[in-house]
PDB file of C-alpha atoms in Angstrom:
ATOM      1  CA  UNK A 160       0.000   0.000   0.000  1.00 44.00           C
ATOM      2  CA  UNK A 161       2.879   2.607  -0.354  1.00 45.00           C
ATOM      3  CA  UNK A 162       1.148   4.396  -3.070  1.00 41.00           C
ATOM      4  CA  UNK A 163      -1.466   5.613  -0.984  1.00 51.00           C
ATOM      5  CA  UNK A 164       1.443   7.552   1.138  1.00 80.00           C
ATOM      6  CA  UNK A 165      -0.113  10.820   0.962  1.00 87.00           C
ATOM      7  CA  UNK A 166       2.675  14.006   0.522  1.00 88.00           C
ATOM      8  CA  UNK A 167       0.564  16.653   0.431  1.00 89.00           C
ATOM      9  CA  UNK A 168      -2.991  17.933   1.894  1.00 89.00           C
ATOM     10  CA  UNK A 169      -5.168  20.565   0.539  1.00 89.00           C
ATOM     11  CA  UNK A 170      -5.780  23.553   3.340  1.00 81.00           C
ATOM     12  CA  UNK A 171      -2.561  23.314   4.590  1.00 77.00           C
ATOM     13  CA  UNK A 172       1.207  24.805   3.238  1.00 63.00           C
ATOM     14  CA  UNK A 173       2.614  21.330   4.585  1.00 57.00           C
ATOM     15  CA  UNK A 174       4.287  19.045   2.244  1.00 56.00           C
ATOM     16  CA  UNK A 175       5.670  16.073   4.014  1.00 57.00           C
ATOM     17  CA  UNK A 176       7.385  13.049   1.811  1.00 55.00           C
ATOM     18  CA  UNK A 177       6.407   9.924   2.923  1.00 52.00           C
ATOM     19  CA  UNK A 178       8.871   7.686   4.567  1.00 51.00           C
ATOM     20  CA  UNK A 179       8.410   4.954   1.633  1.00 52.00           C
ATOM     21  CA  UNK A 180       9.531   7.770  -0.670  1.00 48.00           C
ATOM     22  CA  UNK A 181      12.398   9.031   0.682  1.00 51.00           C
ATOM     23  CA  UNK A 182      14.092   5.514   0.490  1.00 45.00           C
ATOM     24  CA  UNK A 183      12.998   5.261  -2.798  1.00 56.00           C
ATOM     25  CA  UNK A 184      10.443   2.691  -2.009  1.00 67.00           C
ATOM     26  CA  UNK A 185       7.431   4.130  -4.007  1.00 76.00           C
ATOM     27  CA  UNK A 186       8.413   4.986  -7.669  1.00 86.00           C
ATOM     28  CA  UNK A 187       6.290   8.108  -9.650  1.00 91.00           C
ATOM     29  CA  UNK A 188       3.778   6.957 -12.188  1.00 95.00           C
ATOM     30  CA  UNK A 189       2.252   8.401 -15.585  1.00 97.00           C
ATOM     31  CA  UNK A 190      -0.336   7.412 -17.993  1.00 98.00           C
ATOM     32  CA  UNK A 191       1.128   7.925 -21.338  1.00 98.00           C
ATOM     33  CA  UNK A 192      -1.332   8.445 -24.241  1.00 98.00           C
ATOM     34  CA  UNK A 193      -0.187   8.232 -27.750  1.00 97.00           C
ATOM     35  CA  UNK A 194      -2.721  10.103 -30.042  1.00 96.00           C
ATOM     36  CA  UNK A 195      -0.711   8.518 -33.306  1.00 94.00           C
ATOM     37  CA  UNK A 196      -2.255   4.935 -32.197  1.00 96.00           C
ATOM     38  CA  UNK A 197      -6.022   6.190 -31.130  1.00 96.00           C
ATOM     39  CA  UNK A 198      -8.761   4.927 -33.341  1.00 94.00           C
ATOM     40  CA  UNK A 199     -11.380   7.058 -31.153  1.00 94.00           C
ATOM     41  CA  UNK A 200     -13.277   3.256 -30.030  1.00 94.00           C
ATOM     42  CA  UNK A 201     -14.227   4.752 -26.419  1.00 95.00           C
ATOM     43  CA  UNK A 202     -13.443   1.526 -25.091  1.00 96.00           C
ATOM     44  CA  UNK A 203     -11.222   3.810 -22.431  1.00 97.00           C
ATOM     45  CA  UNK A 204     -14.291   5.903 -21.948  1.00 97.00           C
ATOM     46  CA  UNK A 205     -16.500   2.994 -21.319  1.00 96.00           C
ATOM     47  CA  UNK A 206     -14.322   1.325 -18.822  1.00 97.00           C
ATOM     48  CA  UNK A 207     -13.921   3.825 -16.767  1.00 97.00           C
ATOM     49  CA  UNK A 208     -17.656   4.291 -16.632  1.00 96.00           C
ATOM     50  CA  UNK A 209     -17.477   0.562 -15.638  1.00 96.00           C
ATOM     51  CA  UNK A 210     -15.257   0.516 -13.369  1.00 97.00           C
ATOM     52  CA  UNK A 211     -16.421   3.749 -11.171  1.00 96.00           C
ATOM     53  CA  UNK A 212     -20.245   2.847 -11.386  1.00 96.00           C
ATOM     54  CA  UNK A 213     -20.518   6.369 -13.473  1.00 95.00           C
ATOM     55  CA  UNK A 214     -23.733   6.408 -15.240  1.00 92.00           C
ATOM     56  CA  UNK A 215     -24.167   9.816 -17.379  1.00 91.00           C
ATOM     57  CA  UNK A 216     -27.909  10.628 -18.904  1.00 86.00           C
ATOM     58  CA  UNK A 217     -27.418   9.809 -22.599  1.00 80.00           C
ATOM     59  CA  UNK A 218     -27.963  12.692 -24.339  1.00 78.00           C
ATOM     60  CA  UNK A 219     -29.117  14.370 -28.220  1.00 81.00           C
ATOM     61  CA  UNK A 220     -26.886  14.157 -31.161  1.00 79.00           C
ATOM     62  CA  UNK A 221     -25.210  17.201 -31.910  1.00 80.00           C
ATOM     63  CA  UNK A 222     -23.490  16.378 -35.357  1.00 81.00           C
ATOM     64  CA  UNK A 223     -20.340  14.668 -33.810  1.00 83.00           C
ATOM     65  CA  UNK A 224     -19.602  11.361 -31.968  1.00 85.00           C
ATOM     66  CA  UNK A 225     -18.273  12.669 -28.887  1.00 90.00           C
ATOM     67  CA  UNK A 226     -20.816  12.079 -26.613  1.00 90.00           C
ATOM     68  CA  UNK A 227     -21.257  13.512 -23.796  1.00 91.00           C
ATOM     69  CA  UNK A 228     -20.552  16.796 -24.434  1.00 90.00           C
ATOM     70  CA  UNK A 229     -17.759  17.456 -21.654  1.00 93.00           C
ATOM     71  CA  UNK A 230     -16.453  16.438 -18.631  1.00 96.00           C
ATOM     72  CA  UNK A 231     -18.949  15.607 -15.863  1.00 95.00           C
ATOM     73  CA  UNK A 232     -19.378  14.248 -12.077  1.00 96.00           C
ATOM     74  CA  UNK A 233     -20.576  11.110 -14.375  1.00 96.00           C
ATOM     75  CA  UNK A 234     -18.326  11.219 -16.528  1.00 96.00           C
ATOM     76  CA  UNK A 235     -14.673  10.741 -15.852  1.00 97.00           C
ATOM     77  CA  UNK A 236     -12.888  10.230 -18.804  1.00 97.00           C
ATOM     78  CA  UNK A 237     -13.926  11.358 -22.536  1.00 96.00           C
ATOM     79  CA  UNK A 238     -13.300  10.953 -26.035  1.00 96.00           C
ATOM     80  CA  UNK A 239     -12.908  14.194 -27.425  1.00 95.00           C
ATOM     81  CA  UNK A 240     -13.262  13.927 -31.330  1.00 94.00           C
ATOM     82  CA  UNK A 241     -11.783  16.544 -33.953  1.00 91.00           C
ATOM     83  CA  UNK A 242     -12.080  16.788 -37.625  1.00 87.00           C
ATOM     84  CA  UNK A 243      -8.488  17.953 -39.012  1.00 85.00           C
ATOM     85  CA  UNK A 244      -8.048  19.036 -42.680  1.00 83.00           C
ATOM     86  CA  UNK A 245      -4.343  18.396 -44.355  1.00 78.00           C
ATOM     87  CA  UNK A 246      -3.402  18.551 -47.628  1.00 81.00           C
ATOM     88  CA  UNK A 247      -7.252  19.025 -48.976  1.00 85.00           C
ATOM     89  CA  UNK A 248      -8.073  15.449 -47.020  1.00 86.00           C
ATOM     90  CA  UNK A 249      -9.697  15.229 -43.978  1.00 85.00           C
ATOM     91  CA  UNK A 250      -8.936  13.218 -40.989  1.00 85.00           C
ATOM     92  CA  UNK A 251     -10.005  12.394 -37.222  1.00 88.00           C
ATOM     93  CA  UNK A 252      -7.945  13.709 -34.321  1.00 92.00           C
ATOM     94  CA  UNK A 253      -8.917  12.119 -30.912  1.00 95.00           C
ATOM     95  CA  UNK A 254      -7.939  13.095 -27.368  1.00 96.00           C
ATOM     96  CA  UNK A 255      -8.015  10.987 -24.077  1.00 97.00           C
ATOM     97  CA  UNK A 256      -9.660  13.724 -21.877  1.00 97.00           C
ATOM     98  CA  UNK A 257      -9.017  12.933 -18.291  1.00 97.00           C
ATOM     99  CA  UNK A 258      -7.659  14.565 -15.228  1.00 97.00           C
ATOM    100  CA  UNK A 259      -3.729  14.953 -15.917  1.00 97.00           C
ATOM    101  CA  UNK A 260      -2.201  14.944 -12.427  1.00 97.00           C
ATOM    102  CA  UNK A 261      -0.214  17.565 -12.470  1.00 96.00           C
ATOM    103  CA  UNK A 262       2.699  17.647 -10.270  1.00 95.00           C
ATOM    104  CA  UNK A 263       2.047  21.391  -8.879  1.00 93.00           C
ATOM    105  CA  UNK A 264      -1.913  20.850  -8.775  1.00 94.00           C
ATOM    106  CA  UNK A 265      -3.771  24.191  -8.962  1.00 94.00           C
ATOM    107  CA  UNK A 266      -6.998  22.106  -7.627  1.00 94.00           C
ATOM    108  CA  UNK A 267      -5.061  21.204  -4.490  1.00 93.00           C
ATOM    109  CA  UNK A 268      -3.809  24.997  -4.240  1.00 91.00           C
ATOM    110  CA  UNK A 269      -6.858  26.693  -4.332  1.00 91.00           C
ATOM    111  CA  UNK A 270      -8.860  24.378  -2.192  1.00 92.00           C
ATOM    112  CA  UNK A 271      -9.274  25.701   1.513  1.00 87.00           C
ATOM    113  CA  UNK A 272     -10.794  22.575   2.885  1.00 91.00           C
ATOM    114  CA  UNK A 273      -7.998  20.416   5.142  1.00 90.00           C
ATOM    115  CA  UNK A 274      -7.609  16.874   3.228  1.00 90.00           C
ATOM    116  CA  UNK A 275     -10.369  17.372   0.746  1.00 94.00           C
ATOM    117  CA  UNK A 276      -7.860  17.186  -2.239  1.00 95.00           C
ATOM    118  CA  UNK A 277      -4.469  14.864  -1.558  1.00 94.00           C
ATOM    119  CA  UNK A 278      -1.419  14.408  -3.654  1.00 94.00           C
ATOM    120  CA  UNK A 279       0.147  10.917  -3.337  1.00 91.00           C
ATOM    121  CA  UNK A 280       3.787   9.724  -2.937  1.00 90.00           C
ATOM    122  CA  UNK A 281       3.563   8.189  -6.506  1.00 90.00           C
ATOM    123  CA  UNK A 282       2.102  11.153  -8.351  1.00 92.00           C
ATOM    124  CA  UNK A 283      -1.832  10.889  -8.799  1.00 94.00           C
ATOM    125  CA  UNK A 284      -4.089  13.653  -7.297  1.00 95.00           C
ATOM    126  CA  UNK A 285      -6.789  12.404  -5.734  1.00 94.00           C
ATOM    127  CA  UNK A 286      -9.974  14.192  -4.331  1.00 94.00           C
ATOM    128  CA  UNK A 287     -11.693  12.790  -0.374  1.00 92.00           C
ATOM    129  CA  UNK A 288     -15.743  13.396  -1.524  1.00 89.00           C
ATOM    130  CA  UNK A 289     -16.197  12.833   2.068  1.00 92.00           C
ATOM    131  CA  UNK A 290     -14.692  16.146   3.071  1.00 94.00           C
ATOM    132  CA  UNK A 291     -15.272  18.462  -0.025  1.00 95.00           C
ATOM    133  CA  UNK A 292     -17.835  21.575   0.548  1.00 94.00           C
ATOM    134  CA  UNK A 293     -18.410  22.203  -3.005  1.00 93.00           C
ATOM    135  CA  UNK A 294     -17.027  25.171  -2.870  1.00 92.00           C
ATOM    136  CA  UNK A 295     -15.660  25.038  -6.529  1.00 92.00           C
ATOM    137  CA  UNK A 296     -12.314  26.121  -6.275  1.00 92.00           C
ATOM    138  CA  UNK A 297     -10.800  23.579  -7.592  1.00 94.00           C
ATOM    139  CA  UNK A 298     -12.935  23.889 -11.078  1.00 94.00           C
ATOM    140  CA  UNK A 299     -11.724  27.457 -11.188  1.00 92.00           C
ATOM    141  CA  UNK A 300      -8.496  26.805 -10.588  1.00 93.00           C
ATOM    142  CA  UNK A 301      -7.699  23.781 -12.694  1.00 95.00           C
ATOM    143  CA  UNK A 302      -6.215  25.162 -15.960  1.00 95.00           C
ATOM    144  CA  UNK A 303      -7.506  22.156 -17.635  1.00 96.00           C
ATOM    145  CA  UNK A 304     -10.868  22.476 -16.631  1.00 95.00           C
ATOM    146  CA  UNK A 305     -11.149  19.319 -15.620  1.00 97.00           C
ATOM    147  CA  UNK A 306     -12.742  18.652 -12.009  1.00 96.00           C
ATOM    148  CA  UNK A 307     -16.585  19.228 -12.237  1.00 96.00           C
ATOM    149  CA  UNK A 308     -19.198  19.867  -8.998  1.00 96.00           C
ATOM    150  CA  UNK A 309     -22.008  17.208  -9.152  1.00 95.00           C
ATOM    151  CA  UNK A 310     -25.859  18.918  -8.738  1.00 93.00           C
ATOM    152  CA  UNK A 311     -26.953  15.949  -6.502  1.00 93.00           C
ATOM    153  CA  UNK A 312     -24.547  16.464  -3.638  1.00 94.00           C
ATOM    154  CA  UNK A 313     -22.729  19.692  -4.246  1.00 95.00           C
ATOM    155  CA  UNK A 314     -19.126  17.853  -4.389  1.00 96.00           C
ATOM    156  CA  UNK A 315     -16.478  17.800  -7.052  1.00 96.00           C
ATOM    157  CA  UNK A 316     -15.893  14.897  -8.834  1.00 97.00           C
ATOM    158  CA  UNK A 317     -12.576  13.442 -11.641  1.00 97.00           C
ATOM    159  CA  UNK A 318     -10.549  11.053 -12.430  1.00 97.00           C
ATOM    160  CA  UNK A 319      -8.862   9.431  -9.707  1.00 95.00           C
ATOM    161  CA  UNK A 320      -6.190   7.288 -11.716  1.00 96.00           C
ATOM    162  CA  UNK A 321      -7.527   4.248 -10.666  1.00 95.00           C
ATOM    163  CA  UNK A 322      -6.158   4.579  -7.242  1.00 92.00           C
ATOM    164  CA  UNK A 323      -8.450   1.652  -5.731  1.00 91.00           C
ATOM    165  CA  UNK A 324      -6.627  -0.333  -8.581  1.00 94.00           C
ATOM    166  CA  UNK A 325      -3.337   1.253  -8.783  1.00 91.00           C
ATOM    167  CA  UNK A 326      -2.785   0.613  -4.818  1.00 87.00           C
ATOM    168  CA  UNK A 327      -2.410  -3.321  -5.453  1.00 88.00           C
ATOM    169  CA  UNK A 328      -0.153  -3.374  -8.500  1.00 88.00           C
ATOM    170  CA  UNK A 329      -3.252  -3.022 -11.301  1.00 94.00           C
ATOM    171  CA  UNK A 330      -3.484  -0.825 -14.107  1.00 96.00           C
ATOM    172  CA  UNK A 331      -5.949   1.814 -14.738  1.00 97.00           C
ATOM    173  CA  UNK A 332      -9.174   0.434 -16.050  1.00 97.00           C
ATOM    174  CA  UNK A 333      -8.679   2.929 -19.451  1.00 97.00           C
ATOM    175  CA  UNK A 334      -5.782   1.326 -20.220  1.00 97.00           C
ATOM    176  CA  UNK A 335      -6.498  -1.901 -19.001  1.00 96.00           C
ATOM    177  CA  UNK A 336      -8.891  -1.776 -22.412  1.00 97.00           C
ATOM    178  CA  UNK A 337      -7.437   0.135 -24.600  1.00 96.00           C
ATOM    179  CA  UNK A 338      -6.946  -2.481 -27.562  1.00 93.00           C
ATOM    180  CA  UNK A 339      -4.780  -0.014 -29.782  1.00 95.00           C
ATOM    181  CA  UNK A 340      -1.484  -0.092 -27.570  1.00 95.00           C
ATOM    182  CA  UNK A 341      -2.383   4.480 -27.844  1.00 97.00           C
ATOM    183  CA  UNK A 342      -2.722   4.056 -23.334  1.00 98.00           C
ATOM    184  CA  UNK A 343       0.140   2.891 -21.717  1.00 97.00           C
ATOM    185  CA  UNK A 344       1.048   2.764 -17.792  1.00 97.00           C
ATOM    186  CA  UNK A 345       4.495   2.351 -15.667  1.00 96.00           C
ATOM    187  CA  UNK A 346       6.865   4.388 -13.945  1.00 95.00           C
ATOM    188  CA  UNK A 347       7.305   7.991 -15.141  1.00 95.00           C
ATOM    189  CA  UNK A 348      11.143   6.585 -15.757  1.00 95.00           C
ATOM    190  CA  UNK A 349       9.673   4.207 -18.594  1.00 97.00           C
ATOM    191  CA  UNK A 350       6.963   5.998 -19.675  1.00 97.00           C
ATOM    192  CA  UNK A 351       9.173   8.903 -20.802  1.00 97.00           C
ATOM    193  CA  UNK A 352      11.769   6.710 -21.993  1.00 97.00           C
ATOM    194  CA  UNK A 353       9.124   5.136 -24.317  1.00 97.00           C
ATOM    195  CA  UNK A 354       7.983   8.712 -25.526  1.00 97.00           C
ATOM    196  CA  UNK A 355      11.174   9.544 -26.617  1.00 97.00           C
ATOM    197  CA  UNK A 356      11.424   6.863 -28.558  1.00 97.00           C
ATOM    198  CA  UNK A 357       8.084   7.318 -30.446  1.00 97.00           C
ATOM    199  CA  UNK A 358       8.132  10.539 -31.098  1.00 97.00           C
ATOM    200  CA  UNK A 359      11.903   9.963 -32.860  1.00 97.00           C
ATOM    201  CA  UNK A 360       9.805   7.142 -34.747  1.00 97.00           C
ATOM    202  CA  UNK A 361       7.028   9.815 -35.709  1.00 96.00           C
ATOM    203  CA  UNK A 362       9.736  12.440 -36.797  1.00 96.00           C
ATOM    204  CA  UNK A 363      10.800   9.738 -38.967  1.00 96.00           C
ATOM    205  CA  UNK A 364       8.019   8.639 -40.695  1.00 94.00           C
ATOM    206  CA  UNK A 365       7.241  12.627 -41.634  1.00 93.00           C
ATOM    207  CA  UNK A 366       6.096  14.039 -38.378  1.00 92.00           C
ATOM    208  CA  UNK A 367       8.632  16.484 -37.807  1.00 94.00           C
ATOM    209  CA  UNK A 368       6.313  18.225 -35.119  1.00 95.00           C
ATOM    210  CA  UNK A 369       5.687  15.385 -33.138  1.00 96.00           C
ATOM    211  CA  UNK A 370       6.568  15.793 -29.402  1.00 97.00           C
ATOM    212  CA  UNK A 371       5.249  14.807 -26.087  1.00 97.00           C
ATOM    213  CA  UNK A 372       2.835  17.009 -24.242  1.00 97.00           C
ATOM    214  CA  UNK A 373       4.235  17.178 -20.704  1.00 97.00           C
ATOM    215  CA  UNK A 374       3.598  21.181 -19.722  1.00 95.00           C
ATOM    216  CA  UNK A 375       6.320  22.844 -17.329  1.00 94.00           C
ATOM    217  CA  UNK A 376       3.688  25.533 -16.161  1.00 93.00           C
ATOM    218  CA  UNK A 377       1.735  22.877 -13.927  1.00 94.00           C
ATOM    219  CA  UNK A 378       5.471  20.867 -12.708  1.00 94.00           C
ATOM    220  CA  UNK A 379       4.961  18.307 -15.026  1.00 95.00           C
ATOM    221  CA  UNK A 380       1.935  15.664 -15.501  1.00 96.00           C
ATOM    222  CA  UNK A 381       1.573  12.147 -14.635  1.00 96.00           C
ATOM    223  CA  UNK A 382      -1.002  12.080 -17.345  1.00 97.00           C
ATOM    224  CA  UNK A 383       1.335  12.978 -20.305  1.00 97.00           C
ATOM    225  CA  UNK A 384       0.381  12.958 -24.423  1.00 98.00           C
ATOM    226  CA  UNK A 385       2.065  12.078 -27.832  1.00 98.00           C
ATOM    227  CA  UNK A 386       0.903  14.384 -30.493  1.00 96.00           C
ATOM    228  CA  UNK A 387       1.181  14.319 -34.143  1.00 92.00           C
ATOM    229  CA  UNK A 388       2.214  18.560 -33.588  1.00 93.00           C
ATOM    230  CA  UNK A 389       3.307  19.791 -30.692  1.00 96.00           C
ATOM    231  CA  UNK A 390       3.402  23.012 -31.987  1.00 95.00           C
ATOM    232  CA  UNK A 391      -0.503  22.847 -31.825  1.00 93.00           C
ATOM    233  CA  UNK A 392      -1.962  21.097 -28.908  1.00 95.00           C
ATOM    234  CA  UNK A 393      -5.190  23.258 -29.250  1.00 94.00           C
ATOM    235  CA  UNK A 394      -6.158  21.323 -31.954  1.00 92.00           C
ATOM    236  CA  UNK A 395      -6.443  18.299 -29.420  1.00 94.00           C
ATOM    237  CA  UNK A 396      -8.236  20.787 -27.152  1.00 93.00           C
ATOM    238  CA  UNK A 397      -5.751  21.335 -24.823  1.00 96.00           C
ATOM    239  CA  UNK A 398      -4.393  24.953 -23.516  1.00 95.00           C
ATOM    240  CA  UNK A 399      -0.808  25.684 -25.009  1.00 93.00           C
ATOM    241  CA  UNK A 400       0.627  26.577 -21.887  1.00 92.00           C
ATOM    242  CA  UNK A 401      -0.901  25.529 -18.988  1.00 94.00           C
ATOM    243  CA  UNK A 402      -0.062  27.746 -15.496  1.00 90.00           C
ATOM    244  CA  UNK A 403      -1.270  27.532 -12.218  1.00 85.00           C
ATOM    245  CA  UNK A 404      -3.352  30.705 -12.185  1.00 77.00           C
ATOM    246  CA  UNK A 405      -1.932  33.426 -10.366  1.00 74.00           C
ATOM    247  CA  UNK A 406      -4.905  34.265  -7.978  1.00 69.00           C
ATOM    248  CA  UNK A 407      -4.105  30.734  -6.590  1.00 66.00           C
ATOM    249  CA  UNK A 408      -0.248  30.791  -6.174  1.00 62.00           C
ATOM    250  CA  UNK A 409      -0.898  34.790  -4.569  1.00 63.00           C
ATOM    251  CA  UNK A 410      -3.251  33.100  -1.819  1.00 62.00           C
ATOM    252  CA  UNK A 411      -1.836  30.413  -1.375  1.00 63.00           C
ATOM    253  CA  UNK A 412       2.195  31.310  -0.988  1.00 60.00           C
ATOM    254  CA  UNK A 413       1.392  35.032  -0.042  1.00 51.00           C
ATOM    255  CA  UNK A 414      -1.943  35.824   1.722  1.00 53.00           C
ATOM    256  CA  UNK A 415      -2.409  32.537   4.044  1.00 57.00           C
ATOM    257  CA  UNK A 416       1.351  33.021   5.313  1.00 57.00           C
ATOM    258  CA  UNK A 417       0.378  36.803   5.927  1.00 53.00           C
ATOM    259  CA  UNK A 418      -2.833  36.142   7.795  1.00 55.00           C
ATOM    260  CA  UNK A 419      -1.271  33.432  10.067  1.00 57.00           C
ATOM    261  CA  UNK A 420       1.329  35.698  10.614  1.00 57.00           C
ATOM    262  CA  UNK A 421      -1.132  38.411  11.476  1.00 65.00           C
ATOM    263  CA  UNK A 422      -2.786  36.215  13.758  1.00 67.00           C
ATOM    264  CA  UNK A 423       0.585  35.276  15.333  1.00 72.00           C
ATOM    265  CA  UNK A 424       1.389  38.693  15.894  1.00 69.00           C
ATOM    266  CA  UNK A 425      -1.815  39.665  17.385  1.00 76.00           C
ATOM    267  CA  UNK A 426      -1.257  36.795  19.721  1.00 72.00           C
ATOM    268  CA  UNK A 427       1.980  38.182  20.508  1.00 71.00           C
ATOM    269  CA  UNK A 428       1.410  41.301  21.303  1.00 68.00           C
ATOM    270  CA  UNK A 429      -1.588  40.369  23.439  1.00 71.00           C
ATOM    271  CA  UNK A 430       0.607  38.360  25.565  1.00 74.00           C
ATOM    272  CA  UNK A 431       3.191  41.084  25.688  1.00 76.00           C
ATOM    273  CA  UNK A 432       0.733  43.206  27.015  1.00 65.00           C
ATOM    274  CA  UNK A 433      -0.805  40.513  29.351  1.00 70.00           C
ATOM    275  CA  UNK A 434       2.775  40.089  30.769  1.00 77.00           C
ATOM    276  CA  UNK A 435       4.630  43.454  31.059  1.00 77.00           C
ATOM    277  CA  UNK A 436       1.735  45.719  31.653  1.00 70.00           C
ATOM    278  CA  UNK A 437      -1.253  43.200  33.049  1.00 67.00           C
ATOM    279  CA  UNK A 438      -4.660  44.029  33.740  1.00 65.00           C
ATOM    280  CA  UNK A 439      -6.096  47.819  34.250  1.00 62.00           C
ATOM    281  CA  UNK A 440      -7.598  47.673  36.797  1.00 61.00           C
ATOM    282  CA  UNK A 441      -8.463  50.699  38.716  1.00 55.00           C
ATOM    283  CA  UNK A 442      -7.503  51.003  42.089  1.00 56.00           C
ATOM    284  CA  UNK A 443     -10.560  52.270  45.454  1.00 54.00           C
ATOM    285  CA  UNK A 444      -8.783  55.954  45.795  1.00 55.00           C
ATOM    286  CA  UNK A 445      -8.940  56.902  42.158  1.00 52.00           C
ATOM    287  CA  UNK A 446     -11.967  59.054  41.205  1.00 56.00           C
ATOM    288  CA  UNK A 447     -12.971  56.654  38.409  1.00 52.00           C
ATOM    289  CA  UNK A 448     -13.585  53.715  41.272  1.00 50.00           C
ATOM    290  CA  UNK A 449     -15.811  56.331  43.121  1.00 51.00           C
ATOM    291  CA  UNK A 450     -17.863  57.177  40.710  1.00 56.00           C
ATOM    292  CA  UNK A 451     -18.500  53.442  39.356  1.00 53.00           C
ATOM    293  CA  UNK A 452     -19.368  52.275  42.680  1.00 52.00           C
ATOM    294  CA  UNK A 453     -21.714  54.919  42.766  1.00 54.00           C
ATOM    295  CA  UNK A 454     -23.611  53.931  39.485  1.00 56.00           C
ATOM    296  CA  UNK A 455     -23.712  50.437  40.488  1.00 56.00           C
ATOM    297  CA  UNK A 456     -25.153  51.311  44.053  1.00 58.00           C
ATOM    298  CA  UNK A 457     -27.805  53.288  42.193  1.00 56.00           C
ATOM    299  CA  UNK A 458     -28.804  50.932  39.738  1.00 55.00           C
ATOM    300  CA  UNK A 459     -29.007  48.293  42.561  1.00 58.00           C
ATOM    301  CA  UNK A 460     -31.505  50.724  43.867  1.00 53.00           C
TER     302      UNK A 460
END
């Protein structure tokens, strides 16, 4: 069970490696998906439906296959579907929409509720439905757009990486059925080692824009993509360059460190006080004591 060390907590500025990961017992993961090998089967989307006990309302055709729309509490992981023209011929372009783990989580950042949102010694992001407010932070935050706050019980829901599988040596259920060899999962180590060597494949076959999609601006992901151009990663519907907004990193690095200071200092100074100049009390021969006693005496009366 040393993947389910947790590292880091939302609410909190803590971040406290596990034991099991400072020896080097629990090794980073990724999901790698190669968009060169999809065929756009939703067999990943379908899975993970499965698997999570996720049952979205179907809904009305709106001229494409990709179905549901978006994202949802019900739906975890979609097939995003995107009609590419090259060279006067047309062609599908499909994306493995899911959460991407970053390794500097916005969602985590910008929540305010202790534990609701947990990062993991081995990478994946993981949300605690038990303690979330549905406050919607984390939906605002994440640059992805990715987590989503269910109507039923006002509670954000996403991928989760399999964890309940991932914990005893499983693979994800997405890649578990992906038939196409386009999801793979391993150690970060291997999974970048095989993206290297794909896209060097691609480039040689006539891709000479194909690259891996692993943005700096969020650390890193452990969800990372192979694209045909990585000059163009909008055209697989995701954001260029990906940064943890900067409302979130101001709150969280600069104005919760201020106001516990603040409150520190208050506290301080209170007991400062308390000590060196103690309680005012006034003493029987000052005029002030007369006249209270007075008042009280009258409104005993």
């Amino acid at each position: 069970m040393a993947e389910q060390d947790i590292i880091r907590r939302s609410g909190t500025t803590d971040i406290t490696p596990a034991s099991q990961a400072r020896v080097g017992g629990v090794k980073q993961v990724a999901k790698l998906f190669d968009a060169t090998k999809c065929n756009g089967c939703k067999a990943c989307q379908v899975a993970c439906s499965e698997w999570n006990d996720l049952r979205e309302e179907v809904g009305e055709f709106s001229g494409s296959y990709q179905n549901p729309p978006s994202l949802s509490p019900e739906c975890w992981t979609l097939m995003k579907y995107n009609e590419i023209e090259e060279a006067g011929k047309l062609r599908w372009q499909f994306t493995h929409s899911a959460c991407m783990h970053c390794a500097d989580p916005a969602c985590l950042k910008a929540c305010s509720t202790a534990g609701a949102i947990i990062q993991r010694a081995n990478g994946t992001v993981d949300f605690d439905s038990d303690k979330c407010i549905g406050c919607g932070y984390c939906a605002s935050a994440c640059p992805f757009d990715i987590p989503k706050i269910s109507a039923k019980d006002n509670k954000a829901y996403k991928c989760t990486l399999c964890s309940d599988r991932t914990a005893v040596g499983l693979e994800p259920s997405c890649v578990k059925t992906c038939t196409t060899g386009a999801l793979r999962y391993g150690t970060r180590e291997d999974m970048l080692f095989y993206a290297e060597k794909r896209v060097e494949e691609l480039k040689a076959r006539g891709h000479k824009n194909a690259g891996l999609y692993n943005p700096e601006g969020v650390g890193g992901t452990a969800m990372m993509m192979i694209f045909h151009d990585i000059n163009d990663p909008e055209s697989y519907y995701m954001p260029k360059d990906p940064q943890v907004p900067l409302a979130t990193e101001v709150r969280q690095d600069w104005l919760k460190p201020l106001g516990t200071a603040g409150l520190i200092a208050t506290a301080a100074f209170a007991l400062m006080h308390r000590i060196t100049v103690g309680r005012n009390i006034v003493e029987e021969d000052q005029p002030g004591y007369i006249d209270a006693a007075a008042e009280n005496e009258e409104d005993s009366k």
